[in-house]
Amino acid sequence: TDALGYAGMIPNVVVKIPLITTSGSPNIEVIDTLVKEGIDINCTALMSVSQVILATQLGVRYVSIFAGRIDDEGGDYYRVIRDCVDFLDDDDGGTELIVGSIRTIGNVLDAVRARAHIVTVTPAILDKMVMHRYSLETVRQFEEASKSLPK
């Protein structure tokens, strides 16, 4: 009911709902009802290709897998991302893959290489992506060299 209320108040809202509840019960009926009401759903907390396939069959707009958590359990998150993207691209239902739980720049690069549609990162990871010591050294050299130019 909260999802219906928010969707009615906010244009272009996407409601984030996990595939399973905290007790482990499926949220399939809730997701199906909201999709039939025309509400865009981000089915979240997914860890496997089979979960992504199931959520996609419900007609959700986005599916979110958690790369870092898959990796924590010894899973091959790159392969999971790749398999999900391959399935979604072949399915042609318009569902997009969001990759979250990014913990390193390497996770970002892997997600991009695996052709993830969307990758979410924290500000700390974004800062690390921007900064490179040689970039900083180079722009400082540029600035120093510009001081010797005629004014």
PDB file of C-alpha atoms in Angstrom, residues 17-133:
ATOM      1  CA  ILE A  17      11.111  -4.230  -3.468  1.00  0.00           C
ATOM      2  CA  PRO A  18      13.159  -7.322  -2.583  1.00  0.00           C
ATOM      3  CA  LEU A  19      12.187 -10.614  -4.210  1.00  0.00           C
ATOM      4  CA  ILE A  20      11.856 -12.170  -0.748  1.00  0.00           C
ATOM      5  CA  THR A  21      10.712 -10.842   2.621  1.00  0.00           C
ATOM      6  CA  THR A  22      12.770 -10.799   5.815  1.00  0.00           C
ATOM      7  CA  SER A  23      11.161 -14.135   6.733  1.00  0.00           C
ATOM      8  CA  GLY A  24      12.214 -15.668   3.406  1.00  0.00           C
ATOM      9  CA  SER A  25       8.746 -15.663   1.848  1.00  0.00           C
ATOM     10  CA  PRO A  26       8.457 -14.642  -1.795  1.00  0.00           C
ATOM     11  CA  ASN A  27       7.215 -11.142  -2.629  1.00  0.00           C
ATOM     12  CA  ILE A  28       5.979 -12.362  -6.011  1.00  0.00           C
ATOM     13  CA  GLU A  29       2.301 -11.484  -5.476  1.00  0.00           C
ATOM     14  CA  VAL A  30       3.131  -7.971  -4.252  1.00  0.00           C
ATOM     15  CA  ILE A  31       5.476  -7.326  -7.163  1.00  0.00           C
ATOM     16  CA  ASP A  32       3.001  -8.754  -9.674  1.00  0.00           C
ATOM     17  CA  THR A  33       0.173  -6.575  -8.308  1.00  0.00           C
ATOM     18  CA  LEU A  34       2.264  -3.397  -8.442  1.00  0.00           C
ATOM     19  CA  VAL A  35       3.499  -4.119 -11.964  1.00  0.00           C
ATOM     20  CA  LYS A  36      -0.118  -4.667 -13.075  1.00  0.00           C
ATOM     21  CA  GLU A  37      -0.964  -1.276 -11.498  1.00  0.00           C
ATOM     22  CA  GLY A  38       1.631   0.264 -13.822  1.00  0.00           C
ATOM     23  CA  ILE A  39       4.221   0.949 -11.126  1.00  0.00           C
ATOM     24  CA  ASP A  40       7.876   0.614 -12.095  1.00  0.00           C
ATOM     25  CA  ILE A  41       9.632  -1.821  -9.772  1.00  0.00           C
ATOM     26  CA  ASN A  42      13.296  -2.289  -8.935  1.00  0.00           C
ATOM     27  CA  CYS A  43      13.464  -5.867  -7.679  1.00  0.00           C
ATOM     28  CA  THR A  44      16.415  -5.766  -5.308  1.00  0.00           C
ATOM     29  CA  ALA A  45      18.677  -7.907  -3.128  1.00  0.00           C
ATOM     30  CA  LEU A  46      19.184 -10.454  -5.905  1.00  0.00           C
ATOM     31  CA  MET A  47      22.205 -12.748  -5.814  1.00  0.00           C
ATOM     32  CA  SER A  48      21.664 -15.206  -8.663  1.00  0.00           C
ATOM     33  CA  VAL A  49      20.763 -15.436 -12.321  1.00  0.00           C
ATOM     34  CA  SER A  50      17.700 -17.531 -11.472  1.00  0.00           C
ATOM     35  CA  GLN A  51      16.377 -14.754  -9.222  1.00  0.00           C
ATOM     36  CA  VAL A  52      16.925 -12.222 -12.022  1.00  0.00           C
ATOM     37  CA  ILE A  53      15.074 -14.448 -14.496  1.00  0.00           C
ATOM     38  CA  LEU A  54      12.134 -14.837 -12.116  1.00  0.00           C
ATOM     39  CA  ALA A  55      11.923 -11.099 -11.386  1.00  0.00           C
ATOM     40  CA  THR A  56      12.123 -10.307 -15.084  1.00  0.00           C
ATOM     41  CA  GLN A  57       9.207 -12.631 -15.808  1.00  0.00           C
ATOM     42  CA  LEU A  58       7.144 -10.546 -13.379  1.00  0.00           C
ATOM     43  CA  GLY A  59       7.680  -7.519 -15.622  1.00  0.00           C
ATOM     44  CA  VAL A  60       9.865  -5.390 -13.355  1.00  0.00           C
ATOM     45  CA  ARG A  61      11.688  -2.385 -14.790  1.00  0.00           C
ATOM     46  CA  TYR A  62      14.977  -3.005 -12.958  1.00  0.00           C
ATOM     47  CA  VAL A  63      16.716  -5.926 -11.286  1.00  0.00           C
ATOM     48  CA  SER A  64      19.459  -5.222  -8.750  1.00  0.00           C
ATOM     49  CA  ILE A  65      22.190  -7.715  -8.007  1.00  0.00           C
ATOM     50  CA  PHE A  66      24.758  -7.189  -5.268  1.00  0.00           C
ATOM     51  CA  ALA A  67      28.213  -7.958  -6.658  1.00  0.00           C
ATOM     52  CA  GLY A  68      30.119  -7.510  -3.397  1.00  0.00           C
ATOM     53  CA  ARG A  69      27.842  -9.854  -1.510  1.00  0.00           C
ATOM     54  CA  ILE A  70      28.046 -12.476  -4.256  1.00  0.00           C
ATOM     55  CA  ASP A  71      31.831 -12.180  -4.054  1.00  0.00           C
ATOM     56  CA  ASP A  72      31.750 -12.439  -0.235  1.00  0.00           C
ATOM     57  CA  GLU A  73      30.222 -15.903  -0.578  1.00  0.00           C
ATOM     58  CA  GLY A  74      32.824 -17.029  -3.096  1.00  0.00           C
ATOM     59  CA  GLY A  75      30.539 -16.538  -6.077  1.00  0.00           C
ATOM     60  CA  ASP A  76      31.720 -15.356  -9.483  1.00  0.00           C
ATOM     61  CA  TYR A  77      29.945 -12.005  -9.621  1.00  0.00           C
ATOM     62  CA  TYR A  78      31.422 -11.218 -13.050  1.00  0.00           C
ATOM     63  CA  ARG A  79      29.861 -14.380 -14.495  1.00  0.00           C
ATOM     64  CA  VAL A  80      26.553 -13.626 -12.767  1.00  0.00           C
ATOM     65  CA  ILE A  81      26.513 -10.106 -14.257  1.00  0.00           C
ATOM     66  CA  ARG A  82      27.425 -11.419 -17.716  1.00  0.00           C
ATOM     67  CA  ASP A  83      24.785 -14.146 -17.629  1.00  0.00           C
ATOM     68  CA  CYS A  84      22.148 -11.671 -16.426  1.00  0.00           C
ATOM     69  CA  VAL A  85      23.000  -9.162 -19.163  1.00  0.00           C
ATOM     70  CA  ASP A  86      22.959 -11.898 -21.811  1.00  0.00           C
ATOM     71  CA  PHE A  87      19.540 -13.049 -20.596  1.00  0.00           C
ATOM     72  CA  LEU A  88      18.101  -9.526 -20.379  1.00  0.00           C
ATOM     73  CA  ASP A  89      19.419  -8.511 -23.789  1.00  0.00           C
ATOM     74  CA  ASP A  90      17.947 -11.659 -25.358  1.00  0.00           C
ATOM     75  CA  ASP A  91      14.680 -11.301 -23.430  1.00  0.00           C
ATOM     76  CA  ASP A  92      14.020  -7.841 -24.894  1.00  0.00           C
ATOM     77  CA  GLY A  93      11.464  -7.073 -22.179  1.00  0.00           C
ATOM     78  CA  GLY A  94      13.086  -3.772 -21.298  1.00  0.00           C
ATOM     79  CA  THR A  95      14.332  -4.806 -17.857  1.00  0.00           C
ATOM     80  CA  GLU A  96      17.673  -3.233 -16.955  1.00  0.00           C
ATOM     81  CA  LEU A  97      20.354  -4.657 -14.677  1.00  0.00           C
ATOM     82  CA  ILE A  98      21.607  -2.546 -11.778  1.00  0.00           C
ATOM     83  CA  VAL A  99      24.808  -3.747 -10.122  1.00  0.00           C
ATOM     84  CA  GLY A 100      25.269  -2.606  -6.538  1.00  0.00           C
ATOM     85  CA  SER A 101      27.344  -3.534  -3.495  1.00  0.00           C
ATOM     86  CA  ILE A 102      30.416  -2.230  -5.293  1.00  0.00           C
ATOM     87  CA  ARG A 103      33.413  -2.261  -2.968  1.00  0.00           C
ATOM     88  CA  THR A 104      36.401  -1.549  -5.217  1.00  0.00           C
ATOM     89  CA  ILE A 105      37.313   0.166  -8.465  1.00  0.00           C
ATOM     90  CA  GLY A 106      37.982  -3.345  -9.767  1.00  0.00           C
ATOM     91  CA  ASN A 107      34.332  -4.227  -9.078  1.00  0.00           C
ATOM     92  CA  VAL A 108      33.275  -1.206 -11.161  1.00  0.00           C
ATOM     93  CA  LEU A 109      35.553  -2.174 -14.029  1.00  0.00           C
ATOM     94  CA  ASP A 110      34.351  -5.780 -13.916  1.00  0.00           C
ATOM     95  CA  ALA A 111      30.709  -4.656 -13.982  1.00  0.00           C
ATOM     96  CA  VAL A 112      31.380  -2.395 -16.973  1.00  0.00           C
ATOM     97  CA  ARG A 113      33.312  -5.144 -18.778  1.00  0.00           C
ATOM     98  CA  ALA A 114      30.391  -7.498 -18.135  1.00  0.00           C
ATOM     99  CA  ARG A 115      28.126  -4.887 -19.808  1.00  0.00           C
ATOM    100  CA  ALA A 116      25.999  -4.028 -16.758  1.00  0.00           C
ATOM    101  CA  HIS A 117      23.353  -1.490 -17.712  1.00  0.00           C
ATOM    102  CA  ILE A 118      23.724   0.541 -14.500  1.00  0.00           C
ATOM    103  CA  VAL A 119      26.406   0.471 -11.791  1.00  0.00           C
ATOM    104  CA  THR A 120      25.825   2.192  -8.459  1.00  0.00           C
ATOM    105  CA  VAL A 121      28.827   3.413  -6.486  1.00  0.00           C
ATOM    106  CA  THR A 122      29.386   5.185  -3.198  1.00  0.00           C
ATOM    107  CA  PRO A 123      30.961   8.654  -3.098  1.00  0.00           C
ATOM    108  CA  ALA A 124      34.139   7.050  -1.689  1.00  0.00           C
ATOM    109  CA  ILE A 125      34.485   4.740  -4.719  1.00  0.00           C
ATOM    110  CA  LEU A 126      33.727   7.630  -7.075  1.00  0.00           C
ATOM    111  CA  ASP A 127      36.463   9.715  -5.403  1.00  0.00           C
ATOM    112  CA  LYS A 128      38.934   6.862  -5.876  1.00  0.00           C
ATOM    113  CA  MET A 129      37.950   6.592  -9.542  1.00  0.00           C
ATOM    114  CA  VAL A 130      38.594  10.293 -10.124  1.00  0.00           C
ATOM    115  CA  MET A 131      41.924  10.485  -8.314  1.00  0.00           C
ATOM    116  CA  HIS A 132      45.110   9.124  -9.817  1.00  0.00           C
ATOM    117  CA  ARG A 133      48.477  10.225  -8.526  1.00  0.00           C
TER     118      ARG A 133
END
